[in-house]
Coordinates of C-alpha atoms in Angstrom, one line a residue:
M1 CA -31.2 -28.0 -12.4
Q2 CA -31.7 -26.6 -8.9
F3 CA -33.8 -23.5 -7.5
G4 CA -37.2 -24.9 -9.3
K5 CA -38.9 -26.6 -12.4
T6 CA -36.5 -27.8 -15.6
S7 CA -37.2 -25.9 -18.6
E8 CA -37.7 -27.4 -22.0
K9 CA -34.9 -25.6 -23.4
T10 CA -32.9 -27.5 -20.3
R11 CA -33.7 -30.5 -21.2
R12 CA -32.7 -30.0 -24.8
V13 CA -29.1 -28.8 -24.2
G14 CA -28.8 -32.1 -22.2
K15 CA -29.8 -34.0 -24.5
L16 CA -27.0 -32.8 -26.8
I17 CA -24.4 -32.8 -24.1
K18 CA -25.2 -36.7 -23.7
E19 CA -24.5 -37.1 -27.4
V20 CA -21.3 -34.7 -27.2
T21 CA -19.8 -36.8 -24.6
A22 CA -20.1 -40.2 -26.2
L23 CA -18.3 -38.4 -29.1
G24 CA -15.6 -37.5 -26.2
Q25 CA -15.7 -41.4 -25.3
H26 CA -14.8 -42.5 -28.5
Q27 CA -11.0 -42.7 -29.3
K28 CA -11.8 -43.3 -32.6
A29 CA -13.8 -40.1 -33.5
D30 CA -12.4 -38.4 -36.4
I31 CA -12.7 -34.9 -37.7
D32 CA -15.7 -36.4 -39.9
D33 CA -17.7 -36.8 -36.5
V34 CA -17.4 -33.4 -35.5
R35 CA -18.3 -31.9 -38.6
G36 CA -21.3 -34.5 -38.4
L37 CA -22.2 -32.6 -35.0
L38 CA -22.2 -29.7 -36.1
E39 CA -24.4 -29.9 -38.4
L40 CA -26.7 -32.0 -36.3
I41 CA -26.7 -28.5 -33.7
E42 CA -27.0 -26.4 -36.9
T43 CA -30.4 -28.0 -37.9
E44 CA -31.9 -29.5 -34.9
Y45 CA -30.9 -27.6 -32.3
S46 CA -30.6 -24.2 -34.1
D47 CA -33.5 -23.1 -31.2
V48 CA -30.9 -23.2 -28.6
Q49 CA -27.9 -21.9 -30.1
D50 CA -28.1 -18.9 -27.5
D51 CA -27.4 -21.1 -24.4
V52 CA -24.3 -20.3 -23.4
F53 CA -23.7 -24.7 -22.8
V54 CA -24.4 -24.8 -26.6
S55 CA -22.6 -21.7 -27.6
S56 CA -18.9 -22.7 -26.2
L57 CA -19.2 -26.1 -27.2
V58 CA -19.9 -24.7 -31.1
A59 CA -16.9 -22.9 -30.6
V60 CA -14.8 -25.9 -29.3
L61 CA -16.1 -28.1 -31.8
R62 CA -14.8 -25.4 -34.6
D63 CA -12.0 -25.2 -33.2
I64 CA -11.6 -28.7 -34.0
D65 CA -12.9 -28.5 -37.0
K66 CA -9.7 -26.1 -38.1
D67 CA -6.7 -28.6 -36.3
G68 CA -8.3 -31.5 -38.4
R69 CA -7.9 -33.9 -36.1
V70 CA -9.3 -34.5 -32.1
D71 CA -6.3 -34.5 -29.3
S72 CA -6.9 -35.8 -25.9
V73 CA -6.8 -32.2 -24.7
E74 CA -9.6 -31.4 -27.2
R75 CA -11.2 -35.0 -26.0
N76 CA -11.5 -33.9 -22.3
L77 CA -12.7 -31.0 -23.1
L78 CA -15.9 -32.3 -24.9
L79 CA -16.3 -34.5 -21.7
S80 CA -16.1 -31.7 -19.3
F81 CA -19.6 -30.4 -21.2
E82 CA -21.4 -33.1 -18.9
K83 CA -19.8 -33.1 -15.8
T84 CA -20.0 -29.2 -16.5
L85 CA -23.9 -29.1 -16.6
D86 CA -24.7 -31.4 -13.9
E87 CA -22.4 -29.8 -11.1
P88 CA -21.7 -26.3 -12.6
I89 CA -21.2 -25.1 -8.6
S90 CA -19.2 -26.8 -5.9
N91 CA -19.4 -27.0 -2.3
E92 CA -15.5 -27.9 -1.8
P93 CA -13.9 -25.1 0.3
I94 CA -11.8 -22.5 -1.6
T95 CA -8.3 -22.9 -1.1
E96 CA -7.4 -19.2 -1.3
V97 CA -8.9 -15.4 -0.3
S98 CA -6.2 -13.3 -0.2
G99 CA -5.1 -11.5 -3.8
Q100 CA -7.8 -13.3 -5.3
N101 CA -10.8 -11.6 -7.2
F102 CA -14.3 -12.6 -6.5
V103 CA -17.3 -12.2 -8.4
L104 CA -20.9 -12.3 -6.1
T105 CA -24.4 -13.2 -7.8
G106 CA -27.7 -14.1 -6.1
D107 CA -28.9 -13.8 -3.4
F108 CA -26.8 -14.9 -0.1
D109 CA -28.4 -16.8 3.4
I110 CA -25.7 -14.7 5.5
Q111 CA -26.7 -12.0 7.8
G112 CA -26.4 -8.5 5.8
G113 CA -26.5 -10.5 2.4
K114 CA -24.4 -10.4 -0.6
Q115 CA -22.7 -6.6 1.6
T116 CA -21.2 -8.8 4.6
I117 CA -20.0 -10.9 2.3
E118 CA -18.1 -8.1 0.3
E119 CA -16.8 -6.6 4.0
M120 CA -15.3 -10.5 4.6
I121 CA -13.7 -11.1 1.5
S122 CA -12.2 -7.5 2.1
A123 CA -11.0 -8.2 5.7
A124 CA -9.3 -12.1 3.7
G125 CA -7.2 -10.0 1.5
G126 CA -9.6 -10.8 -1.5
V127 CA -10.9 -8.3 -3.9
V128 CA -15.0 -8.2 -5.2
K129 CA -15.4 -7.1 -8.7
S130 CA -18.3 -5.8 -10.4
S131 CA -17.8 -8.3 -13.4
T132 CA -16.6 -11.8 -14.8
S133 CA -13.3 -11.7 -16.9
K134 CA -9.9 -13.7 -17.5
K135 CA -8.9 -11.8 -14.1
V136 CA -11.2 -13.4 -12.4
Q137 CA -10.3 -16.5 -10.2
Y138 CA -14.1 -17.0 -8.1
V139 CA -17.2 -16.7 -9.1
V140 CA -19.4 -17.0 -5.5
R141 CA -23.3 -17.7 -6.1
G142 CA -25.8 -16.9 -2.9
N143 CA -27.8 -19.9 -1.4
K144 CA -30.3 -18.5 -2.3
G145 CA -30.0 -18.2 -5.5
S146 CA -31.8 -16.2 -8.0
E147 CA -35.6 -16.4 -9.5
A148 CA -34.1 -16.2 -12.8
W149 CA -32.1 -19.3 -12.1
S150 CA -35.4 -21.8 -11.6
F151 CA -35.9 -21.5 -15.9
G152 CA -32.6 -22.9 -17.2
N153 CA -30.5 -19.8 -16.9
F154 CA -27.8 -19.4 -14.6
G155 CA -27.4 -15.5 -14.6
T156 CA -25.1 -13.2 -16.4
K157 CA -22.2 -13.5 -14.0
I158 CA -21.8 -17.3 -14.0
E159 CA -22.5 -18.1 -17.7
K160 CA -19.5 -15.7 -18.6
A161 CA -17.7 -17.6 -16.1
L162 CA -19.1 -21.0 -17.7
T163 CA -17.9 -19.6 -21.0
L164 CA -14.7 -18.8 -20.1
N165 CA -13.9 -22.5 -19.0
L166 CA -16.0 -24.7 -21.3
T167 CA -13.8 -22.5 -24.2
G168 CA -10.5 -23.2 -22.5
K169 CA -9.9 -19.8 -22.4
A170 CA -10.0 -19.3 -18.2
Q171 CA -10.3 -21.8 -15.0
I172 CA -13.2 -19.7 -13.1
K173 CA -13.8 -21.8 -10.0
I174 CA -17.8 -21.4 -9.4
V175 CA -18.4 -22.0 -5.8
S176 CA -21.3 -21.5 -3.7
E177 CA -21.6 -19.4 -0.5
N178 CA -21.2 -22.2 1.5
A179 CA -17.7 -23.0 -0.3
L180 CA -16.4 -19.3 0.8
L181 CA -17.6 -19.4 4.4
A182 CA -16.0 -22.8 4.8
Y183 CA -12.6 -21.0 4.1
F184 CA -14.0 -17.8 5.9
K185 CA -13.9 -20.4 9.2
R186 CA -10.6 -22.7 9.4
N187 CA -8.0 -19.7 7.8
S188 CA -9.5 -15.6 8.6
Q189 CA -10.1 -14.5 11.6
D190 CA -10.4 -11.4 10.6
A191 CA -13.6 -12.3 8.1
M192 CA -15.1 -14.2 11.0
D193 CA -14.5 -11.2 13.4
V194 CA -16.5 -9.2 10.1
L195 CA -19.3 -11.6 10.7
H196 CA -19.5 -11.5 14.3
N197 CA -19.9 -7.6 14.5
Q198 CA -22.5 -7.4 11.6
K199 CA -24.4 -10.3 13.6
A200 CA -24.6 -7.9 16.9
R201 CA -25.0 -4.8 15.2
F202 CA -28.1 -6.2 13.9
D203 CA -29.4 -8.2 17.2
A204 CA -28.8 -4.5 18.3
Q205 CA -31.3 -3.0 16.3
W206 CA -34.0 -5.8 16.2
N207 CA -34.3 -5.4 20.1
S208 CA -33.8 -1.9 20.2
A209 CA -36.6 -1.0 19.0
K210 CA -39.4 1.0 21.1
V211 CA -42.7 2.4 20.2
V212 CA -44.9 5.3 22.3
S213 CA -48.4 4.9 23.1
N214 CA -51.6 5.8 21.1
T215 CA -52.4 8.5 24.2
F216 CA -48.5 10.0 24.3
T217 CA -48.0 13.5 24.6
G218 CA -44.9 15.3 25.0
L219 CA -41.0 14.5 25.1
T220 CA -39.8 10.9 24.6
N221 CA -36.9 10.2 26.4
G222 CA -34.8 10.9 24.1
Q223 CA -36.8 14.3 22.4
Q224 CA -36.1 15.6 26.0
K225 CA -32.5 14.8 26.0
V226 CA -31.7 16.4 23.1
F227 CA -33.7 19.7 24.1
D228 CA -32.0 19.9 27.6
L229 CA -28.8 19.7 25.5
V230 CA -29.5 22.6 23.6
K231 CA -31.1 24.6 25.9
S232 CA -27.6 24.4 27.7
G233 CA -25.9 25.6 25.0
H234 CA -24.3 22.1 22.9
N235 CA -24.2 21.9 19.7
V236 CA -26.4 18.2 18.9
Y237 CA -26.1 16.0 15.9
L238 CA -29.9 14.5 16.4
T239 CA -30.5 11.0 14.2
G240 CA -32.5 8.2 14.9
L241 CA -35.2 6.0 12.8
G242 CA -37.6 8.3 10.1
G243 CA -40.5 8.8 12.4
T244 CA -39.0 9.2 15.7
G245 CA -39.9 12.8 16.4
K246 CA -36.6 14.0 15.0
S247 CA -39.0 17.5 13.4
Y248 CA -41.0 17.6 16.6
V249 CA -38.8 18.2 18.5
L250 CA -36.8 20.4 16.4
N251 CA -39.9 23.1 16.1
K252 CA -40.1 22.4 20.0
I253 CA -36.5 24.4 20.0
I254 CA -37.4 26.6 17.6
E255 CA -40.6 27.5 19.8
W256 CA -37.7 27.9 23.3
A257 CA -35.5 29.9 21.2
D258 CA -38.4 32.1 19.6
K259 CA -39.5 32.8 23.4
T260 CA -36.2 33.5 24.8
G261 CA -35.2 36.0 21.7
K262 CA -32.8 34.4 20.7
N263 CA -31.9 34.8 16.6
V264 CA -32.4 31.7 14.8
I265 CA -31.9 30.3 11.1
V266 CA -33.3 27.2 10.2
C267 CA -32.3 25.3 6.6
A268 CA -32.1 22.3 4.8
P269 CA -30.0 21.2 1.8
T270 CA -33.1 21.1 -0.5
G271 CA -36.0 23.0 -1.3
I272 CA -38.3 20.2 -0.2
A273 CA -36.8 19.6 2.7
A274 CA -36.3 23.5 4.4
L275 CA -40.2 23.9 3.1
N276 CA -41.2 20.8 5.4
I277 CA -39.5 22.6 8.3
G278 CA -40.7 26.1 6.9
G279 CA -37.2 27.3 6.5
S280 CA -34.8 27.9 3.8
T281 CA -32.0 26.8 1.6
I282 CA -28.3 26.2 3.0
H283 CA -27.6 28.0 -0.1
R284 CA -30.1 31.0 0.0
A285 CA -29.0 31.3 3.5
L286 CA -25.2 31.7 2.5
D287 CA -26.3 34.0 -0.4
I288 CA -24.1 31.4 -2.6
S289 CA -24.6 29.4 -5.6
P290 CA -24.8 25.6 -5.7
N291 CA -21.0 25.4 -7.8
K292 CA -19.2 28.0 -5.2
T293 CA -18.7 25.5 -2.8
L294 CA -16.7 23.3 -5.4
Q295 CA -13.8 25.7 -5.7
M296 CA -10.6 24.2 -4.8
D297 CA -10.4 27.5 -2.8
P298 CA -14.1 28.9 -2.7
S299 CA -13.0 32.1 0.1
P300 CA -15.9 32.2 2.0
A301 CA -17.4 35.9 2.5
I302 CA -20.4 37.3 4.5
K303 CA -21.7 40.0 2.7
D304 CA -23.5 43.2 3.6
G305 CA -26.6 42.8 5.7
S306 CA -26.4 39.0 6.2
P307 CA -28.4 37.9 9.2
I308 CA -25.4 35.4 9.8
P309 CA -23.0 37.6 12.3
E310 CA -26.5 37.9 14.5
C311 CA -27.5 34.1 14.3
D312 CA -27.4 32.3 17.9
L313 CA -28.7 29.3 16.7
M314 CA -28.4 27.8 13.6
I315 CA -30.3 24.6 12.6
I316 CA -29.9 22.1 9.5
D317 CA -32.6 19.5 9.1
E318 CA -31.3 16.8 7.1
I319 CA -28.0 16.7 7.0
S320 CA -27.4 13.4 5.3
M321 CA -28.4 15.0 1.7
C322 CA -25.9 17.7 2.9
R323 CA -22.9 17.2 0.9
M324 CA -19.6 17.6 2.5
D325 CA -18.7 20.8 0.9
L326 CA -21.2 22.5 1.4
F327 CA -20.8 21.3 5.1
D328 CA -17.0 22.7 4.8
Y329 CA -18.8 26.0 3.5
L330 CA -20.6 26.8 5.7
S331 CA -18.5 25.8 9.0
E332 CA -15.7 27.8 7.8
V333 CA -18.6 31.1 7.6
L334 CA -19.9 30.7 10.8
F335 CA -16.5 30.5 12.3
M336 CA -15.6 33.5 10.7
A337 CA -19.1 34.7 11.9
A338 CA -18.1 33.5 15.8
R339 CA -14.6 35.8 15.2
M340 CA -17.0 38.7 14.2
R341 CA -19.6 38.0 18.0
K342 CA -16.2 37.4 19.9
K343 CA -15.2 40.8 19.7
E344 CA -18.5 41.9 21.0
G345 CA -18.6 39.8 23.7
K346 CA -21.1 36.9 21.9
P347 CA -20.4 33.3 21.9
C348 CA -20.0 31.6 18.8
C349 CA -23.7 30.2 16.8
Q350 CA -24.6 27.6 18.4
L351 CA -24.7 24.8 15.5
V352 CA -27.7 21.5 15.4
V353 CA -28.1 19.2 12.8
V354 CA -30.5 16.9 12.5
G355 CA -30.7 13.7 9.9
D356 CA -30.0 9.8 9.1
F357 CA -27.5 9.3 7.5
C358 CA -28.3 5.9 6.5
Q359 CA -30.9 7.3 4.1
L360 CA -29.8 8.4 0.7
P361 CA -26.4 10.1 0.4
P362 CA -26.0 14.0 -0.8
V363 CA -26.3 13.8 -5.0
V364 CA -22.9 13.3 -6.6
Q365 CA -23.0 14.7 -10.6
K366 CA -20.6 12.6 -12.1
S367 CA -19.1 15.7 -13.7
E368 CA -18.7 16.4 -9.8
R369 CA -16.9 14.0 -8.1
P370 CA -13.6 14.2 -10.0
I371 CA -13.6 17.8 -9.0
L372 CA -14.5 16.9 -5.7
E373 CA -11.4 14.0 -4.8
Q374 CA -9.0 16.6 -6.3
K375 CA -10.2 19.6 -3.7
Y376 CA -10.0 16.0 -0.6
G377 CA -7.6 14.6 -1.9
F378 CA -9.1 11.0 -1.2
D379 CA -12.3 9.1 -2.7
V380 CA -14.9 10.6 -1.2
G381 CA -17.4 8.1 -1.3
G382 CA -21.0 8.8 -0.6
A383 CA -19.6 12.8 0.2
Y384 CA -21.5 13.0 3.9
A385 CA -21.0 15.7 5.9
F386 CA -18.8 13.9 8.3
M387 CA -16.2 13.2 5.3
G388 CA -15.4 16.6 5.4
N389 CA -12.6 18.6 6.9
Y390 CA -15.0 20.3 9.5
W391 CA -17.3 18.0 11.4
N392 CA -15.2 17.1 13.8
R393 CA -14.5 20.8 14.9
W394 CA -18.3 21.1 15.9
S395 CA -17.4 18.1 19.1
F396 CA -21.2 17.4 18.2
E397 CA -23.2 15.5 21.5
A398 CA -24.8 12.5 19.0
V399 CA -27.9 11.9 20.5
E400 CA -29.7 8.5 18.5
L401 CA -34.0 9.0 18.8
T402 CA -35.0 5.3 19.3
E403 CA -39.0 5.6 20.3
A404 CA -41.0 5.6 17.3
I405 CA -43.7 8.3 17.0
R406 CA -44.9 7.6 13.3
Q407 CA -44.9 3.7 13.8
R408 CA -46.9 2.9 16.4
D409 CA -46.1 -1.1 15.5
S410 CA -42.6 -2.3 18.0
S411 CA -42.0 -5.2 15.0
F412 CA -42.0 -2.8 12.1
V413 CA -40.3 -0.5 13.5
A414 CA -37.8 -3.2 14.3
A415 CA -37.9 -4.2 10.7
L416 CA -37.1 -0.7 9.9
N417 CA -34.2 -0.4 12.4
A418 CA -32.8 -3.9 10.9
C419 CA -32.8 -2.3 7.4
R420 CA -31.3 1.0 8.4
V421 CA -28.2 -1.2 8.7
G422 CA -27.8 -3.5 5.9
D423 CA -30.0 -6.7 7.9
T424 CA -31.9 -8.0 4.9
R425 CA -34.4 -9.8 7.5
G426 CA -35.6 -6.6 8.6
V427 CA -36.8 -6.7 3.9
H428 CA -38.0 -10.1 4.2
W429 CA -40.5 -9.0 7.6
I430 CA -41.6 -5.9 5.9
S431 CA -42.4 -7.9 2.4
E432 CA -44.0 -10.9 4.4
H433 CA -46.5 -8.3 6.3
S434 CA -47.1 -5.8 3.9
S435 CA -50.4 -5.4 1.9
K436 CA -50.5 -8.3 -0.7
R437 CA -52.7 -5.5 -3.1
P438 CA -52.4 -3.0 -4.5
I439 CA -53.7 0.6 -2.7
E440 CA -56.0 2.4 -4.3
N441 CA -54.7 6.2 -4.4
A442 CA -51.3 5.6 -2.8
I443 CA -48.1 7.3 -3.9
V444 CA -45.5 4.9 -6.0
L445 CA -42.2 5.5 -4.7
C446 CA -39.7 4.3 -7.5
G447 CA -35.7 3.7 -7.9
R448 CA -35.7 5.1 -11.8
N449 CA -36.9 8.0 -13.5
S450 CA -38.1 5.4 -16.3
K451 CA -40.5 3.7 -13.7
A452 CA -42.1 6.6 -12.2
D453 CA -42.5 8.5 -15.5
S454 CA -44.2 5.0 -17.0
E455 CA -46.7 5.0 -13.9
N456 CA -47.6 8.7 -14.6
N457 CA -48.2 8.4 -17.9
K458 CA -50.5 5.3 -16.7
R459 CA -52.3 7.3 -14.6
L460 CA -52.8 10.3 -16.7
R461 CA -54.5 8.6 -19.5
M462 CA -57.0 7.0 -17.2
I463 CA -58.1 10.6 -16.6
D464 CA -61.4 11.7 -19.2
A465 CA -60.4 15.5 -19.8
P466 CA -58.7 17.4 -22.3
F467 CA -55.1 17.4 -22.3
T468 CA -52.6 19.7 -23.2
T469 CA -49.2 19.4 -24.5
Y470 CA -46.0 21.6 -24.0
V471 CA -43.4 21.5 -26.3
G472 CA -39.6 22.7 -24.3
E473 CA -37.5 24.7 -26.4
K474 CA -34.1 23.7 -26.2
T475 CA -30.7 25.9 -27.4
G476 CA -27.2 25.1 -27.5
E477 CA -25.3 21.9 -26.1
V478 CA -28.6 20.1 -24.1
E479 CA -28.3 16.2 -23.8
E480 CA -31.7 14.3 -22.6
R481 CA -30.1 14.0 -19.2
D482 CA -30.5 17.7 -18.2
I483 CA -34.2 17.9 -19.4
P484 CA -35.5 18.1 -15.8
T485 CA -39.2 17.8 -17.1
P486 CA -40.0 16.1 -20.7
E487 CA -39.4 17.9 -24.2
H488 CA -43.5 16.8 -24.6
L489 CA -45.1 17.4 -21.4
T490 CA -49.2 16.4 -21.8
L491 CA -50.8 17.1 -18.6
K492 CA -55.0 17.3 -17.7
P493 CA -56.9 19.0 -14.9
G494 CA -57.0 16.5 -12.2
A495 CA -53.3 15.5 -12.9
R496 CA -50.6 15.1 -9.8
V497 CA -47.8 17.3 -10.8
M498 CA -44.6 18.2 -8.7
S499 CA -42.8 22.0 -8.9
L500 CA -39.5 21.7 -10.3
I501 CA -38.2 25.2 -8.9
N502 CA -38.6 27.7 -6.3
D503 CA -41.6 30.2 -6.7
R504 CA -40.1 33.4 -5.4
E505 CA -42.7 34.5 -3.6
D506 CA -42.2 31.2 -1.5
T507 CA -45.8 29.7 -2.6
Y508 CA -44.0 26.5 -3.2
M509 CA -41.0 25.0 -3.5
N510 CA -38.6 22.0 -5.5
G511 CA -40.2 19.2 -4.7
T512 CA -43.9 20.7 -3.3
L513 CA -46.5 18.3 -4.8
G514 CA -50.0 20.0 -6.4
T515 CA -52.8 18.7 -8.6
V516 CA -53.6 20.8 -11.9
I517 CA -56.7 23.0 -12.0
E518 CA -56.2 24.6 -15.7
C519 CA -53.8 24.4 -18.3
E520 CA -53.4 27.7 -19.9
K521 CA -51.1 28.7 -23.3
D522 CA -47.9 29.8 -21.2
G523 CA -48.5 28.0 -17.9
V524 CA -50.6 26.1 -15.4
T525 CA -52.7 26.7 -12.5
V526 CA -52.2 24.1 -9.7
A527 CA -53.5 23.6 -6.6
F528 CA -50.7 23.0 -4.5
D529 CA -51.3 20.6 -1.0
G530 CA -50.2 23.4 1.3
G531 CA -53.3 25.3 0.5
Q532 CA -52.7 27.6 -2.1
T533 CA -53.3 27.9 -5.9
K534 CA -51.1 29.4 -7.9
F535 CA -50.3 30.2 -11.7
V536 CA -47.1 28.3 -12.5
P537 CA -45.4 30.4 -15.8
L538 CA -43.1 29.1 -18.2
Y539 CA -39.4 28.3 -17.2
S540 CA -36.2 28.7 -18.5
W541 CA -33.3 26.6 -17.3
N542 CA -29.7 27.2 -17.7
I543 CA -27.6 24.2 -19.1
T544 CA -23.9 24.4 -17.6
K545 CA -21.1 22.4 -17.4
P546 CA -18.8 22.9 -14.5
T547 CA -14.7 23.4 -15.5
M548 CA -11.7 24.2 -13.8
V549 CA -9.9 27.3 -14.0
D550 CA -6.9 27.8 -11.8
G551 CA -8.0 26.0 -9.2
K552 CA -11.3 27.2 -9.3
T553 CA -14.6 25.8 -10.7
R554 CA -16.4 27.8 -13.7
S555 CA -19.7 27.1 -14.4
K556 CA -19.7 27.2 -18.1
P557 CA -23.1 28.4 -20.1
I558 CA -24.3 25.9 -22.8
G559 CA -27.4 25.7 -24.0
T560 CA -30.9 26.6 -22.0
Y561 CA -34.2 24.8 -21.3
K562 CA -38.0 26.0 -21.4
Q563 CA -40.8 24.3 -20.5
V564 CA -43.4 24.1 -17.6
P565 CA -41.4 23.5 -14.6
L566 CA -43.7 21.0 -13.6
K567 CA -43.5 17.2 -13.8
L568 CA -46.3 14.2 -13.4
A569 CA -46.2 13.1 -9.7
W570 CA -48.9 10.3 -8.9
A571 CA -45.4 8.6 -9.1
I572 CA -42.3 10.0 -7.8
T573 CA -38.4 8.8 -7.4
I574 CA -37.5 7.3 -4.0
H575 CA -34.8 10.3 -4.3
K576 CA -38.0 13.0 -4.3
S577 CA -39.3 11.1 -1.1
Q578 CA -36.9 11.6 1.2
G579 CA -38.1 14.0 4.3
Q580 CA -41.8 13.4 3.6
T581 CA -44.4 11.0 5.2
F582 CA -47.1 9.1 3.1
D583 CA -50.3 7.8 4.3
S584 CA -50.2 4.7 2.0
A585 CA -47.4 4.5 -1.0
T586 CA -46.7 1.3 -3.8
V587 CA -42.7 0.5 -3.6
F588 CA -41.0 -0.6 -6.7
P589 CA -37.8 -2.1 -4.7
E590 CA -35.0 -2.1 -7.4
C591 CA -32.7 0.1 -5.6
W592 CA -29.1 0.5 -6.0
D593 CA -28.1 3.5 -3.8
Y594 CA -26.9 3.5 -0.1
G595 CA -30.1 4.3 2.1
Q596 CA -32.3 3.7 -1.2
L597 CA -34.7 1.1 -0.2
Y598 CA -34.5 1.9 3.3
T599 CA -35.8 5.8 2.9
A600 CA -38.6 4.3 0.7
L601 CA -39.8 1.6 3.4
S602 CA -39.5 4.0 6.3
R603 CA -41.9 7.0 4.5
L604 CA -44.7 4.5 5.8
T605 CA -46.6 4.8 9.3
R606 CA -47.8 1.3 8.7
V607 CA -46.7 -2.1 7.5
E608 CA -50.1 -2.6 6.1
N609 CA -50.3 0.6 3.9
L610 CA -47.8 -0.5 1.9
Y611 CA -47.4 -2.7 -0.8
I612 CA -44.5 -4.0 -2.3
A613 CA -45.3 -3.8 -6.2
E614 CA -42.1 -6.9 -7.1
P615 CA -39.9 -9.2 -5.5
V616 CA -37.4 -7.8 -3.2
N617 CA -33.5 -9.4 -3.8
D618 CA -31.6 -9.1 -0.8
S619 CA -28.9 -6.8 -3.5
F620 CA -31.8 -3.8 -3.2
L621 CA -30.8 -3.3 0.4
K622 CA -27.2 -0.9 0.6
T623 CA -25.9 0.4 3.7
S624 CA -22.8 2.6 3.1
P625 CA -19.7 0.7 5.0
D626 CA -18.6 4.7 6.2
V627 CA -21.9 5.2 7.2
I628 CA -21.3 2.1 9.7
K629 CA -18.1 3.2 10.7
F630 CA -19.3 6.6 11.4
L631 CA -22.4 5.7 13.4
E632 CA -19.9 3.2 15.6
G633 CA -17.4 5.2 16.3
H634 CA -14.6 3.5 13.9
Y635 CA -14.8 6.3 11.3
E636 CA -11.4 8.3 10.8
G637 CA -12.3 11.7 9.5
H638 CA -10.6 14.2 7.9
L639 CA -9.9 17.5 9.9
H640 CA -8.2 20.5 8.8
G641 CA -9.0 24.5 9.1
E642 CA -9.2 26.6 12.0
S643 CA -12.1 27.3 14.2

C-alpha cells in the first residue's frame, strides 16, 4: 500500500483477495466453491467486512449465488479484485476531459493545489463534482495523497468509486495527478495557460514582500500615495496584506479631514469592525434594518435629520465584509445626497473604501441566497461589494499596500502574500516556521463553532471559582442554529467572554472581548478590554424568517430567545477574528470558506507566536476565483443604475 506502512487489516484483506483470485482462476469452480468462500468470510474475516474490497466482494459472490453458476464474466470480475488492490490508481494519461465529470481527492503537488486543478479542468471543458457517483467518469488523486491512506484506507471518494467498479455498476477511472497533467500538456493549451498564469501570480506575490525598518516612522510610500489621492478629491479603494497599515493611514486621513473642516462619516459592515475604527455600522449610519437591502426595490431614502447630505467624506472599513446589496443601497443613498448637494453647489460625497477581498466574504445566510439571486439575476457567489450594480460608478483609484508594518519578517510577509492568493507554498512555510509547542494564554482561532465551544469549556473547568449557569428562555419556533449563545450558559469570575450585542451607550459592541468580574442574577459584570467595566443585563433576541411579499422582503417574527448576551471567548471563530490583531494565537486550520485560513494566519505579528494545532491540508486554503479576477482587473462586473 502507498503512503506509508500497511495495517494488519490491509494484510488480511490482501490474503482474502488471493483466495478470491484462486477461485477466479479455477476454470471448474462451481457454486459450492462460491458458497464456501462466503462462509469463510462470515467466520474468519468478520472483522474486515466493512472494508471496501470485502464488502464489494461479498456483493459479487451473493449475485453469483443467486445465479446458481459461475460464468466467464463473473470469473473475470473476481480476477479484477487483486489487480485493483495492487494498483487501484493509474498513472496512464487520461483520454478526454471535455464533457467529463471529475472528483478530486487528497492534496495536490501542483502550485495552488486542488483549486488550480479545478480551474484547469474547467478551462479544458470538464466539470468538477463534489462526490463520487455513477455519473462521474474520473476520480483524480493528488500526488501528496492523504495521511489517512497510510493505514489501509483510500478515502471515501476512492472507496465509492472502487465499490461501483468492483460490483460492475460503473466504470470510473481512478487516476493520479500526473495522469491528468499529462493530458493537459498534450491536449489543452487553455488548461496550461491557467497553470502559467497561476505560477506568475504566485511568484509575483512571493517577490513583492517588503517590510519597513523597526525604527520607521511616518507614512510608507503606499500610504503616502493614498493620503495624497484623498487630499486631491479622488474616490479610493485601499487594499493590501494584513499588517500593511491600512487602519493607520485611515486615522491620518481622518485627522486631516477634521482639521480642514470636512464632515466625515466613518463606518463598517459589522459592530466589531466599526468599533476598531471608532465609527458606526453602515446600517446605523443609514438608519435602516438589516433586511432592508434585501428587498427587490428597497426604495432608498434619506430621513429627516440624517447627516448623510452634509457628509463630505465617507470612509468604509473592512469593505470585504460589506455585502453587495448593502453597498448598492449605500451608493444609491449617496447619489441621492449628491443631487441634493449639487443644488447647494457642493460636490458629491467622496468615498474611501478599505479592506482585503482575499479575506472572508460577507455573510450570506442560506435563506438569503435565493433572495439575492432573484434580486440580481445571477449566481452571486461570495456576494462581494464589487459584484453589485454600483461599484464601477465610483471610479475608484485602487491602491494596494505592500510594505508590511505589523509583520517585520519579510519571509513571513511573503508567505502570507502567497496564502492570500491561494499558493499553498505559503501555508507550508508558515507551518514549518511556526511554534512547535502550544503558547500559554494565546487566543484560539477555530473554523467551526463546535471546536471553539470545546476549547472554551475546557478552559472554564480549569478556573477554581464558583459558577453560575444562566438558562435561556425560548418562545415560538426557535431552532438550535437560531441561538447566538448556549441555552445553558455557564460562567465564572475570570472567564473570557465576548459581547453578542451593541450596548446602547457604546461601551461595548458585538465582538468586544472582556473578562467576567461578577455573576449576578439578572446579568453579568464584565471588564471589557477597552478599559470600561459594565453590567450586561439579560437580552431578548427576536427570531425572524425572511419572506417575499409582492417583490419585497418581509421579516416574519417566529419566536424569541432571552439570555445573557455573552459567549465564552478563550477561543473564537475565525469569522469573529477578522479585523483584529493578536500577539499570539493557536489556530485550528480546518477551513472551508474563501479567505478563511488566510484571515486566521494574518492575525499575527510574528510567525513564532503562532501555533498550528493540527496538520494543514492544502484543501483548507481557498481563494475566490472572482476575487482573483477582480484583483487582476478581469472581473466582468454588473453596471446598472444612474449616478
